[in-house]
mmCIF file of C-alpha atoms in Angstrom:
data_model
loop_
_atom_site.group_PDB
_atom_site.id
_atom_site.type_symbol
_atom_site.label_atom_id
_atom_site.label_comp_id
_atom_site.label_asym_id
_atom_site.label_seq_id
_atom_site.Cartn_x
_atom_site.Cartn_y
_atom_site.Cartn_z
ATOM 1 C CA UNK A 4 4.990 5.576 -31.482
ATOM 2 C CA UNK A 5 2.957 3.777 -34.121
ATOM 3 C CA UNK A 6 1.819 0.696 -32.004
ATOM 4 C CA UNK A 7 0.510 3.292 -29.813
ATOM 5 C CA UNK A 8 -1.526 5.032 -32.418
ATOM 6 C CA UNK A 9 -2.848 2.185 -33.309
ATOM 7 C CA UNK A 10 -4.079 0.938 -29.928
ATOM 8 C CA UNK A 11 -6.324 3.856 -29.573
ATOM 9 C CA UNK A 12 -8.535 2.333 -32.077
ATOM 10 C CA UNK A 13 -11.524 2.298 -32.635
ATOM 11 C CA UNK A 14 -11.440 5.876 -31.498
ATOM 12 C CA UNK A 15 -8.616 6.959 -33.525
ATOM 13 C CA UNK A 16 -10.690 5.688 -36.354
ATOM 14 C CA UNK A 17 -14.433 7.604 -35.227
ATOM 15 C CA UNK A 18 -12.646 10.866 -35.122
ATOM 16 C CA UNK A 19 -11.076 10.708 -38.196
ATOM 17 C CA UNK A 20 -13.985 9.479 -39.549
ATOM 18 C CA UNK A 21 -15.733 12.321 -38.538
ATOM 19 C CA UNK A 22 -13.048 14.492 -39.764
ATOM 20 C CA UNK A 23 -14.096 13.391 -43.229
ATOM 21 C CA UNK A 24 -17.838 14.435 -42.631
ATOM 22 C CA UNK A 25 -16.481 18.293 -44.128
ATOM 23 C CA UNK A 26 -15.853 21.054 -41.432
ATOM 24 C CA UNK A 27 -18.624 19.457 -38.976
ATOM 25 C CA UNK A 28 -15.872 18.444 -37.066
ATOM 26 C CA UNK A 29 -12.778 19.607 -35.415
ATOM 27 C CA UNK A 30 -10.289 17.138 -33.889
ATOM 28 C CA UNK A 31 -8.571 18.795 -30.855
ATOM 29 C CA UNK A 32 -4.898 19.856 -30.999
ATOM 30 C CA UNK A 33 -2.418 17.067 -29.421
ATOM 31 C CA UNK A 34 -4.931 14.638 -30.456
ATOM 32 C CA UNK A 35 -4.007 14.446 -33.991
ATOM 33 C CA UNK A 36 -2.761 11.394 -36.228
ATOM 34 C CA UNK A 37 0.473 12.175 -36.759
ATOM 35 C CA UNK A 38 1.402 12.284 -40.660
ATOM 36 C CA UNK A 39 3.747 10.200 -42.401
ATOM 37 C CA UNK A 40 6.625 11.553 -44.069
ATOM 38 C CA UNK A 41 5.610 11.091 -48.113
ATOM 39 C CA UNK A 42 7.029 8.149 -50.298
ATOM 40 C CA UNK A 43 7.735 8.075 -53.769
ATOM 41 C CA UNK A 44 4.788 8.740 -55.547
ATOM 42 C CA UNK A 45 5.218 5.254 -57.657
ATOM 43 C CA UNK A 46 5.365 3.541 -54.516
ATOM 44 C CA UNK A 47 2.323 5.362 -53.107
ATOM 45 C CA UNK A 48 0.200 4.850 -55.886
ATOM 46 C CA UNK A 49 0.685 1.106 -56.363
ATOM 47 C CA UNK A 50 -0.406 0.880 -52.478
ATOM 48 C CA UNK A 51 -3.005 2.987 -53.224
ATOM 49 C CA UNK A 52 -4.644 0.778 -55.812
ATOM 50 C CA UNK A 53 -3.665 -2.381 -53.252
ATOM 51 C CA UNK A 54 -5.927 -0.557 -50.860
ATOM 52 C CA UNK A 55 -8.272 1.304 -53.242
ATOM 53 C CA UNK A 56 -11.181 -2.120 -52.828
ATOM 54 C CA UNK A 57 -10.246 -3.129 -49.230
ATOM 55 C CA UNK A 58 -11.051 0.334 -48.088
ATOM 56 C CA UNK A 59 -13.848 1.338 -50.084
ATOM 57 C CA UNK A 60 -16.231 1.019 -47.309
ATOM 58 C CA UNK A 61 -14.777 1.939 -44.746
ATOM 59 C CA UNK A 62 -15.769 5.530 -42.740
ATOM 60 C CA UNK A 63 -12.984 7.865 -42.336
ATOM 61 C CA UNK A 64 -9.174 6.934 -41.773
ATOM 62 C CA UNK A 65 -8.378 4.436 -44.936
ATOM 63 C CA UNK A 66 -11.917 4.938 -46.473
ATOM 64 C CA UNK A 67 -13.524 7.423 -48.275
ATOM 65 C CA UNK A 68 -12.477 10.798 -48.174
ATOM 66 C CA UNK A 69 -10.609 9.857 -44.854
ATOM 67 C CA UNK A 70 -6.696 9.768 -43.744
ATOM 68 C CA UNK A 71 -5.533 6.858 -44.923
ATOM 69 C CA UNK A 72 -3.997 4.727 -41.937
ATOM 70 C CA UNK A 73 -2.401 1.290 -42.431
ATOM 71 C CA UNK A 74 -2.953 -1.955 -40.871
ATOM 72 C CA UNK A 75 -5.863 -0.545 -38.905
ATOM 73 C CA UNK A 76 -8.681 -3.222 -37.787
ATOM 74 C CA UNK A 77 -11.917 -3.152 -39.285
ATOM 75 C CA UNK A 78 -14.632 -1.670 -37.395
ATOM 76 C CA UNK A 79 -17.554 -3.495 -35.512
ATOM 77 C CA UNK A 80 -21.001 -3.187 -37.366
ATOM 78 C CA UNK A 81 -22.226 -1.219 -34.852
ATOM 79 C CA UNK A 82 -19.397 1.223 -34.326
ATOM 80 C CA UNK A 83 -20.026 1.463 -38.459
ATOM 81 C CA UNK A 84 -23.507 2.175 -37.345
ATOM 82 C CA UNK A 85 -22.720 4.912 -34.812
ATOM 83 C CA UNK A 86 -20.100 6.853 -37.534
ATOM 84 C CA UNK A 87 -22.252 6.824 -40.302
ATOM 85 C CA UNK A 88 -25.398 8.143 -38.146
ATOM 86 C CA UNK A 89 -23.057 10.914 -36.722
ATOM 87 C CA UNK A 90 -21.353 12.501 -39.558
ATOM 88 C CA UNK A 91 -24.776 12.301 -41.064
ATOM 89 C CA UNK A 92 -26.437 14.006 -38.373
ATOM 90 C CA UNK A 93 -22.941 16.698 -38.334
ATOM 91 C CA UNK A 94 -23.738 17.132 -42.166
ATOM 92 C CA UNK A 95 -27.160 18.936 -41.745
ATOM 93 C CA UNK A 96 -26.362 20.557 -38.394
ATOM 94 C CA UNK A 97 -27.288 24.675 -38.243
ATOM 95 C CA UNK A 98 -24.228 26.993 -37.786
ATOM 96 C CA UNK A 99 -23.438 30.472 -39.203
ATOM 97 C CA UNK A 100 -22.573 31.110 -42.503
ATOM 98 C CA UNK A 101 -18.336 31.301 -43.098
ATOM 99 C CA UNK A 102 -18.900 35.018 -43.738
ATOM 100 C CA UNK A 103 -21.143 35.699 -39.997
ATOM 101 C CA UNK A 104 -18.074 33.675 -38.493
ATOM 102 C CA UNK A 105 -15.571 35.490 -40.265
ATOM 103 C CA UNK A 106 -17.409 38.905 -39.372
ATOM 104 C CA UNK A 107 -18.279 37.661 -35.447
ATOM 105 C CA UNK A 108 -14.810 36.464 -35.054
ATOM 106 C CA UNK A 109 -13.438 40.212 -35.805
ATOM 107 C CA UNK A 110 -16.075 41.822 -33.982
ATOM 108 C CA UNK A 111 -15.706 39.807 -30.644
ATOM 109 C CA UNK A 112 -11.642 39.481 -30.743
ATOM 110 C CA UNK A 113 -9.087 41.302 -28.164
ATOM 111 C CA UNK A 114 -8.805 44.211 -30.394
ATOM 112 C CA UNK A 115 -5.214 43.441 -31.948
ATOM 113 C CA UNK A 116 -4.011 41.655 -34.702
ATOM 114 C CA UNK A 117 -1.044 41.115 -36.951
ATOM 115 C CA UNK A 118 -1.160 43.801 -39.746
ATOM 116 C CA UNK A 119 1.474 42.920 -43.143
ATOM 117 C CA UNK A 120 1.829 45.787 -45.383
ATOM 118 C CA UNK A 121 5.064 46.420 -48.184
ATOM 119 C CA UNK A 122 8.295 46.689 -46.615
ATOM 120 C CA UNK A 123 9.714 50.228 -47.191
ATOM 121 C CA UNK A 124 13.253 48.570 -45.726
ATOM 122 C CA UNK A 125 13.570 45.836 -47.814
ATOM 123 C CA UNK A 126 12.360 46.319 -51.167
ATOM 124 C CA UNK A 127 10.230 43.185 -52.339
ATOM 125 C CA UNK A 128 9.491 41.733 -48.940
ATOM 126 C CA UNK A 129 7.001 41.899 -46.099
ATOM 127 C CA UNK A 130 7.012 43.617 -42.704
ATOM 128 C CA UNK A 131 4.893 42.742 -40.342
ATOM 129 C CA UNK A 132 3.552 44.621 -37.011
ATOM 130 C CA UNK A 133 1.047 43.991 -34.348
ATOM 131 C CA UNK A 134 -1.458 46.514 -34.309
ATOM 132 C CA UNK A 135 -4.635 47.894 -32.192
ATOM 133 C CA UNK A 136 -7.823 48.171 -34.146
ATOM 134 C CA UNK A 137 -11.208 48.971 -34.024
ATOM 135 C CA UNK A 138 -13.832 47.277 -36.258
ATOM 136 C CA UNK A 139 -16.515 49.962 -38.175
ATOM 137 C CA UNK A 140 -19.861 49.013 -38.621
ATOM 138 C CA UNK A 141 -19.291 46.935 -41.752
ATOM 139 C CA UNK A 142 -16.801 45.229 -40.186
ATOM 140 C CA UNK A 143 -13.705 47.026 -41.715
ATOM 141 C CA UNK A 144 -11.176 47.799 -39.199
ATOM 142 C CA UNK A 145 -9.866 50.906 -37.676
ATOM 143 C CA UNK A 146 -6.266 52.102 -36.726
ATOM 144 C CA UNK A 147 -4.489 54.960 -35.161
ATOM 145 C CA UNK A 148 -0.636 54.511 -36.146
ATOM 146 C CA UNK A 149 2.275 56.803 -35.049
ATOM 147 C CA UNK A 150 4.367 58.385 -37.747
ATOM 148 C CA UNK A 151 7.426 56.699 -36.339
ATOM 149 C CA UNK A 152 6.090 53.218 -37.050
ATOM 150 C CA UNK A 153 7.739 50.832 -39.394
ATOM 151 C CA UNK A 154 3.969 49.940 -40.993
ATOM 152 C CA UNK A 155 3.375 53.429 -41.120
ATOM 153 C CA UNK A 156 6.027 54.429 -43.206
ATOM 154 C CA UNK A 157 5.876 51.402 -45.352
ATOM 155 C CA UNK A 158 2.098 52.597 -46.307
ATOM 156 C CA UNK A 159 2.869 56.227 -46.980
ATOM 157 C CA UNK A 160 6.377 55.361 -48.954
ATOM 158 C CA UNK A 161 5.346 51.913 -50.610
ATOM 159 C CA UNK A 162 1.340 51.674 -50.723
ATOM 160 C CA UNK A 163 -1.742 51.083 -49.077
ATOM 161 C CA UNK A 164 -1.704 47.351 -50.069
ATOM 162 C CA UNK A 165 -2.233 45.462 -46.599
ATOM 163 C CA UNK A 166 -3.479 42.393 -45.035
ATOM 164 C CA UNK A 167 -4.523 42.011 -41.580
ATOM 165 C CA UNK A 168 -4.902 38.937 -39.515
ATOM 166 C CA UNK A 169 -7.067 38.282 -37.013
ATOM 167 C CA UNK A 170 -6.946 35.820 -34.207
ATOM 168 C CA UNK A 171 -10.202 34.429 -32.052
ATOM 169 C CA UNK A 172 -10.157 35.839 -28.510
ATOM 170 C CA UNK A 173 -8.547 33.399 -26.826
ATOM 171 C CA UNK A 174 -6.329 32.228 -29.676
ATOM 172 C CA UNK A 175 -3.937 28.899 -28.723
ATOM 173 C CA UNK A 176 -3.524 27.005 -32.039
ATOM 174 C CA UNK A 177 -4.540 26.053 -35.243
ATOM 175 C CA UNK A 178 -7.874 24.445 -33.885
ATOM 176 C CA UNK A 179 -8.943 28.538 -32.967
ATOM 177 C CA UNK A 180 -10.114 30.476 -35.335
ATOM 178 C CA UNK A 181 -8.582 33.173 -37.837
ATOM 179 C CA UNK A 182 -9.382 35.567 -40.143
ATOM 180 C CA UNK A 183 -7.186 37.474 -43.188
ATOM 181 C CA UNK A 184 -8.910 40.620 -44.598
ATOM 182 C CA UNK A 185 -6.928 42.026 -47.531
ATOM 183 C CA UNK A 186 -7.044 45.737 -48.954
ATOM 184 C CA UNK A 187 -6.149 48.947 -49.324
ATOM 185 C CA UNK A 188 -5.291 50.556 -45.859
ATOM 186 C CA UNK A 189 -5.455 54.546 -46.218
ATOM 187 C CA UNK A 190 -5.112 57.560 -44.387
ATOM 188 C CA UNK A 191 -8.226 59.026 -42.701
ATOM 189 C CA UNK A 192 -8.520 63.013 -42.765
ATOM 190 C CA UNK A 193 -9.337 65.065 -39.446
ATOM 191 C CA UNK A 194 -12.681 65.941 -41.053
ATOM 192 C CA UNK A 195 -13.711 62.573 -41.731
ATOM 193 C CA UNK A 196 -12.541 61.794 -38.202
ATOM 194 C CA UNK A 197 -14.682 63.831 -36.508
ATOM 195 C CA UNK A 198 -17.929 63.195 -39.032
ATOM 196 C CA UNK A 199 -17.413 59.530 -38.084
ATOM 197 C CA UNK A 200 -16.852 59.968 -35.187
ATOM 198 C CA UNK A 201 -13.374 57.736 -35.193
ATOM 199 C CA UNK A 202 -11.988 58.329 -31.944
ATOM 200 C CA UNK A 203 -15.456 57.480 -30.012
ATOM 201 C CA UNK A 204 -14.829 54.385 -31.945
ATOM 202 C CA UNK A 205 -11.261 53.066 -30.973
ATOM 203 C CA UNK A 206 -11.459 54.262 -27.548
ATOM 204 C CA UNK A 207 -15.078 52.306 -26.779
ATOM 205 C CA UNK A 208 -12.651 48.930 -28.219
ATOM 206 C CA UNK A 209 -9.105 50.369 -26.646
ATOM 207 C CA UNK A 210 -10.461 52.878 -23.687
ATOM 208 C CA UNK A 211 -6.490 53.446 -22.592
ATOM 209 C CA UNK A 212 -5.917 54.975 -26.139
ATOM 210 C CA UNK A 213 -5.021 58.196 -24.701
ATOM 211 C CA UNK A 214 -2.731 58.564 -27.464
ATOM 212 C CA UNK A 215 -5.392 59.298 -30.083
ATOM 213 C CA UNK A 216 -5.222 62.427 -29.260
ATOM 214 C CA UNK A 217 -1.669 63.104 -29.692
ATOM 215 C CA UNK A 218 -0.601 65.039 -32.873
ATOM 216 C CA UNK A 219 1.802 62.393 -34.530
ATOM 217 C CA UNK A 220 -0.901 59.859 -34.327
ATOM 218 C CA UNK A 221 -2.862 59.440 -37.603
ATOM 219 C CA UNK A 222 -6.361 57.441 -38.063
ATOM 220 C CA UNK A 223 -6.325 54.678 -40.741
ATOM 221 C CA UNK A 224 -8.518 52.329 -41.948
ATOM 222 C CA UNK A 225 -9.042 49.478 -44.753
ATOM 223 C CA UNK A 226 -10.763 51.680 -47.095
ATOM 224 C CA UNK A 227 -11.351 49.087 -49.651
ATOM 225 C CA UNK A 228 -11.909 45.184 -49.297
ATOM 226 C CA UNK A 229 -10.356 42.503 -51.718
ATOM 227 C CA UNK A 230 -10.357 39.306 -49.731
ATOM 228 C CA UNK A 231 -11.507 37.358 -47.011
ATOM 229 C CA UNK A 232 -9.520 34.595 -45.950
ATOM 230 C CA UNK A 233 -11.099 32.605 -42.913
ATOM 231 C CA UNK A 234 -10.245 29.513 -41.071
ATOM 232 C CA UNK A 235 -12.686 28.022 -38.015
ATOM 233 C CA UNK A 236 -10.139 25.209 -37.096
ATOM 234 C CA UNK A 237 -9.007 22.152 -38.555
ATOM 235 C CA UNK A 238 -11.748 21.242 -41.191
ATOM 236 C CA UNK A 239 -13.638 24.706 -41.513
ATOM 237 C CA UNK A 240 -11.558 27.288 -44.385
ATOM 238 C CA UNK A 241 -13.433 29.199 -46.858
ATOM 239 C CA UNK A 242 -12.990 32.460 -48.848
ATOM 240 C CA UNK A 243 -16.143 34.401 -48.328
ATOM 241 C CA UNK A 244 -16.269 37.282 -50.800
ATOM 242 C CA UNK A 245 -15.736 40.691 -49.860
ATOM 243 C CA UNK A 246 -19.844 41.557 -50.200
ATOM 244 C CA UNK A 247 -20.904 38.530 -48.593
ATOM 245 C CA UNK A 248 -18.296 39.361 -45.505
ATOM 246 C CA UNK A 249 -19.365 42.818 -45.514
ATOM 247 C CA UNK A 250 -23.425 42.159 -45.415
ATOM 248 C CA UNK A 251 -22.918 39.299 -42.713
ATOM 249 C CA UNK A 252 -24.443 40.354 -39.330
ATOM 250 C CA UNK A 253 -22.545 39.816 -36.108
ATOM 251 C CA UNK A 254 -23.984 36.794 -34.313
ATOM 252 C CA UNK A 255 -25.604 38.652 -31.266
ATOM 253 C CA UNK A 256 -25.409 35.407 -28.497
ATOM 254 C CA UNK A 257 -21.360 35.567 -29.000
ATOM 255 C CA UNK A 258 -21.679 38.355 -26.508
ATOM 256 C CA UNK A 259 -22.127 36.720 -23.679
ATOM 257 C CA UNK A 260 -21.248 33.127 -24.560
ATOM 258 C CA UNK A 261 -18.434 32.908 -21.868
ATOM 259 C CA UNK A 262 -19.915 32.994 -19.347
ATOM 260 C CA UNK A 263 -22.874 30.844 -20.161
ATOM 261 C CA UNK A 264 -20.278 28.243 -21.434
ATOM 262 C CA UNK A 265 -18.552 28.875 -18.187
ATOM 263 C CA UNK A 266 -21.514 28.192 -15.876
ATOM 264 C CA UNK A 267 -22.470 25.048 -18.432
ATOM 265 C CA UNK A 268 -19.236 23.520 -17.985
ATOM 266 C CA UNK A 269 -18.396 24.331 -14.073
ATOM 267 C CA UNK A 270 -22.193 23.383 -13.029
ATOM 268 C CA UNK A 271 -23.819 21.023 -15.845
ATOM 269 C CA UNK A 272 -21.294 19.529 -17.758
ATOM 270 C CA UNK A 273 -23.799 15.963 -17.233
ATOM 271 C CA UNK A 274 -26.263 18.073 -18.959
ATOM 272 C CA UNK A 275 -23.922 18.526 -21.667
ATOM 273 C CA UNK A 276 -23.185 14.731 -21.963
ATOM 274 C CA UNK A 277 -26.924 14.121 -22.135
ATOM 275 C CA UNK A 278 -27.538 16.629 -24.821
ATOM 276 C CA UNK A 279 -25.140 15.098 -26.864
ATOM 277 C CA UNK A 280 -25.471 11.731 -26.566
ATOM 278 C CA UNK A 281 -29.284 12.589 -27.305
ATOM 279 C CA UNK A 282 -29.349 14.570 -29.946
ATOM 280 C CA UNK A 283 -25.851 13.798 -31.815
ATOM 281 C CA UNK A 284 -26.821 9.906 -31.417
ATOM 282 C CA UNK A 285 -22.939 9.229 -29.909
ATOM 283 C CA UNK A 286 -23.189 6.798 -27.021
ATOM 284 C CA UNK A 287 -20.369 6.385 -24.331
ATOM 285 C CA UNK A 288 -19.292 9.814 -24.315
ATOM 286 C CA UNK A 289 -17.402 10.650 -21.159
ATOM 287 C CA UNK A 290 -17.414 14.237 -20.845
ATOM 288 C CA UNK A 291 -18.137 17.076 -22.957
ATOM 289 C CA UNK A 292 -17.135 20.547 -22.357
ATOM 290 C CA UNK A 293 -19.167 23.597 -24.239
ATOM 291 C CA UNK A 294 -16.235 25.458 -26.426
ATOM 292 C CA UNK A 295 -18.263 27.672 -28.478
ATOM 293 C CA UNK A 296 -21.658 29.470 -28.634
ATOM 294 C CA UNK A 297 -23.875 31.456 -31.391
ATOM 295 C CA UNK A 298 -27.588 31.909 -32.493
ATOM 296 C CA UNK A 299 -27.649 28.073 -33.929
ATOM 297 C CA UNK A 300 -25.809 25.907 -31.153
ATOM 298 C CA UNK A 301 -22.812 24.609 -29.877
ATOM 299 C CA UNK A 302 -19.399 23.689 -30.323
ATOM 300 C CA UNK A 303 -18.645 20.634 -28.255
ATOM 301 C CA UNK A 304 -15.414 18.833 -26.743
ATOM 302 C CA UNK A 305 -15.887 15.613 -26.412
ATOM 303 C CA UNK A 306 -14.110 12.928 -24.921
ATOM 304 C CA UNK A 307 -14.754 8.992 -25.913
ATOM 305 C CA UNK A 308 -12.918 6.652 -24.645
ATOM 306 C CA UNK A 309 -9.940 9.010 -24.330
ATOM 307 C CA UNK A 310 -10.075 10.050 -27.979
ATOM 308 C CA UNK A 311 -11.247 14.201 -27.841
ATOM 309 C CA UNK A 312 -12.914 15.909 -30.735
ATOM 310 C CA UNK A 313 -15.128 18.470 -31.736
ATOM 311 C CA UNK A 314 -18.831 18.153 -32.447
ATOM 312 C CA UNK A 315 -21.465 21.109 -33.541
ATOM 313 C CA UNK A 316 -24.806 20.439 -30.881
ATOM 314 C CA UNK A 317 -27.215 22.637 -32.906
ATOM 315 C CA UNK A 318 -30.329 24.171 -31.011
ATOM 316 C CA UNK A 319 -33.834 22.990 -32.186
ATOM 317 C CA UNK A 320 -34.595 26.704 -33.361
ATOM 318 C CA UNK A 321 -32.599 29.983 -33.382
ATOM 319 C CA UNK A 322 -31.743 31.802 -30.346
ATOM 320 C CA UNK A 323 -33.069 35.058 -29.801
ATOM 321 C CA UNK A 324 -31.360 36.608 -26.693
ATOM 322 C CA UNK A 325 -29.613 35.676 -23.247
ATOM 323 C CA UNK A 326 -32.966 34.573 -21.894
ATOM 324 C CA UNK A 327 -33.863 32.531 -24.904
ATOM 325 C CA UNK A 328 -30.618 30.765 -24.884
ATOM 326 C CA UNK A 329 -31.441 29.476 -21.687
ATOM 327 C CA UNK A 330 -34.814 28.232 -22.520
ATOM 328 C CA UNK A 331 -33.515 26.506 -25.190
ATOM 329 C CA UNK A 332 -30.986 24.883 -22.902
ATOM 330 C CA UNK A 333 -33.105 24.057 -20.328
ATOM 331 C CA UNK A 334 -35.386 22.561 -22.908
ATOM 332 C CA UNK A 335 -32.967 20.448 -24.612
ATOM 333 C CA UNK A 336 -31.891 18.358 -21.379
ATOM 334 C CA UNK A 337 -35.341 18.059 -20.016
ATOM 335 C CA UNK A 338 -35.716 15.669 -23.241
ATOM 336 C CA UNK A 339 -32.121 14.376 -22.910
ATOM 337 C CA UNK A 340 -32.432 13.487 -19.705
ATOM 338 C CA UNK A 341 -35.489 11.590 -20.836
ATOM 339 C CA UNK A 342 -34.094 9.229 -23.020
ATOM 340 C CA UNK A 343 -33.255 5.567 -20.973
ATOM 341 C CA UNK A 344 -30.017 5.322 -22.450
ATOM 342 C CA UNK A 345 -28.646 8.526 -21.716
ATOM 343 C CA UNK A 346 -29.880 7.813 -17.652
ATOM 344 C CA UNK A 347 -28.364 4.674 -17.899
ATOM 345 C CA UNK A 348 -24.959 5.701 -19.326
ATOM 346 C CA UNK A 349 -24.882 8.817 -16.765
ATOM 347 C CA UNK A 350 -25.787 6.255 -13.951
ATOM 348 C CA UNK A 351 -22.779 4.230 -14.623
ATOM 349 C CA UNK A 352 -20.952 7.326 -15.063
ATOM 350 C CA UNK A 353 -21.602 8.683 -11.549
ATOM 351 C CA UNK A 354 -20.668 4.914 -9.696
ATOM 352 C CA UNK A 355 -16.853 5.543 -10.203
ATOM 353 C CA UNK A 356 -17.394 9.465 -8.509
ATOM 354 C CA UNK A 357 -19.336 7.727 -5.696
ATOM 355 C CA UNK A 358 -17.012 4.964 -5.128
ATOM 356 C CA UNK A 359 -14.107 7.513 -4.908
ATOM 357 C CA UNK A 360 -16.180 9.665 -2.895
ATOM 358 C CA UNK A 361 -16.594 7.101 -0.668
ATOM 359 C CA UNK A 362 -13.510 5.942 -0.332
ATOM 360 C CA UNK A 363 -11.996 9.530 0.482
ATOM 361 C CA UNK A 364 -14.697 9.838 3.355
#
């Protein structure tokens, strides 16, 4: 398994590389270098100094800040080139705050999430249940439990203390994003239901929730905020605080970003290729699929040389609306498309698809 690792280089090598450029980057799932089981820490520090010089300049795996990776070749001076200008160019590129992810992420998931409260079964351990919720408009969510519940009983027996988890829509691994809001989760009264207008609320996220009307149903929510705990993917974690998550807006473009993406990547996926060989300054990309949109850009999956990896594609200026995002688009491969290199890389590109075409007619 090793000697194949190592004959993916120099790609094997770029993405780490990139990997060490901070949370710009976000190698995919399946793709990853595979760890190696820890030696004794005399051992690993005596190789460590061994390789402390040789590697000192060099990007990524074995280099530093990087995955350290034995035996691996050295790099060409241009491929040096290529990393260095592309984590650099990944270092300054726009994207929302941790906090407007952490809030977008909860406002545009499925609705359900994994909520942990005090087991009132087990004293000293946790219990766990998947939930419905509805986020308020400061991003705190909103439940409607039955008294029968396990997580129900647990909060009126044990305490309000809580934390619930919430997955990206579309959640498939630990390259999606995640989010852990910690609090207090307390009962709601019917008078405070109806002020707030509650049930308006759940049923516009969960319009099936006939139930909310049903007597031994009782409206929750977390009442008061103690941590934020949010992961992007591999490379992107923070800990926003609870004000900073709380005065976050909701990225606006997130609401319509699948099908955009969809079109982008079923119609103009060359576009896509042009924009970021362009802009990001990567040559020989293959293909490159749109993964994720907001106000500043996009999330890219690349594929080089059969290594895939995430890279952020900001837009020259902030996004507005739908109609903007398409300017912006539209904009960004006219000038792409522009650039001799990218038409002569997306030339060679299309003589494999025309050969094959050919050959089928």
């Amino acid at each position: 398994a090793g000697d194949s690792t190592m004959s993916r280089f120099p790609l094997l090598l770029f993405a780490a590389s990139l990997l060490a450029a901070g949370d710009a980057l976000l190698l995919a799932p399946g793709r990853s270098v595979a760890a190696r089981p820890a030696a004794p820490r005399a051992l690993a520090t005596a190789a460590e100094k061994e390789g402390e010089e040789e590697g000192e300049d060099r990007l990524g795996a074995g280099g530093r800040g990087g995955h350290a990776v034995r035996n691996m070749p050295e790099l060409s001076e241009e491929e040096k080139a290529v990393q260095a200008a592309v984590m650099e160019h990944q270092r300054g590129a726009a994207r929302l705050t941790m906090a407007e992810d952490a809030r977008s992420l909860v406002a545009y998931s499925s609705g359900y999430a994994v909520l942990s409260t005090l087991s009132s079964q087990v004293d000293g351990y946790p219990n766990g249940a998947l939930v419905g919720f509805a986020p308020d408009a400061s991003g705190l969510p909103v439940f409607v439990f039955s008294a029968m519940s396990s997580h129900t009983k647990d909060l009126s027996k044990v305490g309000g203390q809580a934390a619930l988890t919430v997955t990206a829509k579309g959640f498939e691994g630990a390259a999606d994003g995640r989010v852990t809001l910690i609090g207090d989760v307390e009962r709601v009264g019917k008078e405070q239901v109806e002020k707030e207008g509650l049930k308006e609320l759940y049923r516009e996220r969960h319009p099936n929730a006939f139930w909310v009307d049903f007597g031994d149903f009782t409206f929750y929510r977390l009442a008061s905020l103690k941590a934020v705990n949010f992961v992007g993917g591999f490379a992107r974690a923070a800990a926003p605080s609870p004000d900073e998550y709380l005065s976050a807006e909701v990225d606006p473009i997130q609401a319509f970003a699948a099908p955009v993406m969809g079109h982008m990547n079923d119609d103009h996926a060359e576009s896509t290729v042009a924009m970021v060989m362009h802009y990001v300054g990567l040559p020989d990309v293959e293909a490159a699929q749109l993964v994720a949109l907001d106000r500043l850009g996009f999330m890219v999956q690349v594929t080089r040389q059969g290594q895939t990896f995430k890279l952020r594609l900001p837009f020259p200026r902030a996004a507005a609306d739908r109609k903007d995002v398409k300017s912006l688009i539209v904009e960004m491969t006219q000038a792409a498309y522009k650039d001799e290199s990218v038409q002569a890389h997306l030339a060679a590109l299309a003589k494999p698809e025309e050969s094959a075409a050919a050959a089928g007619a």
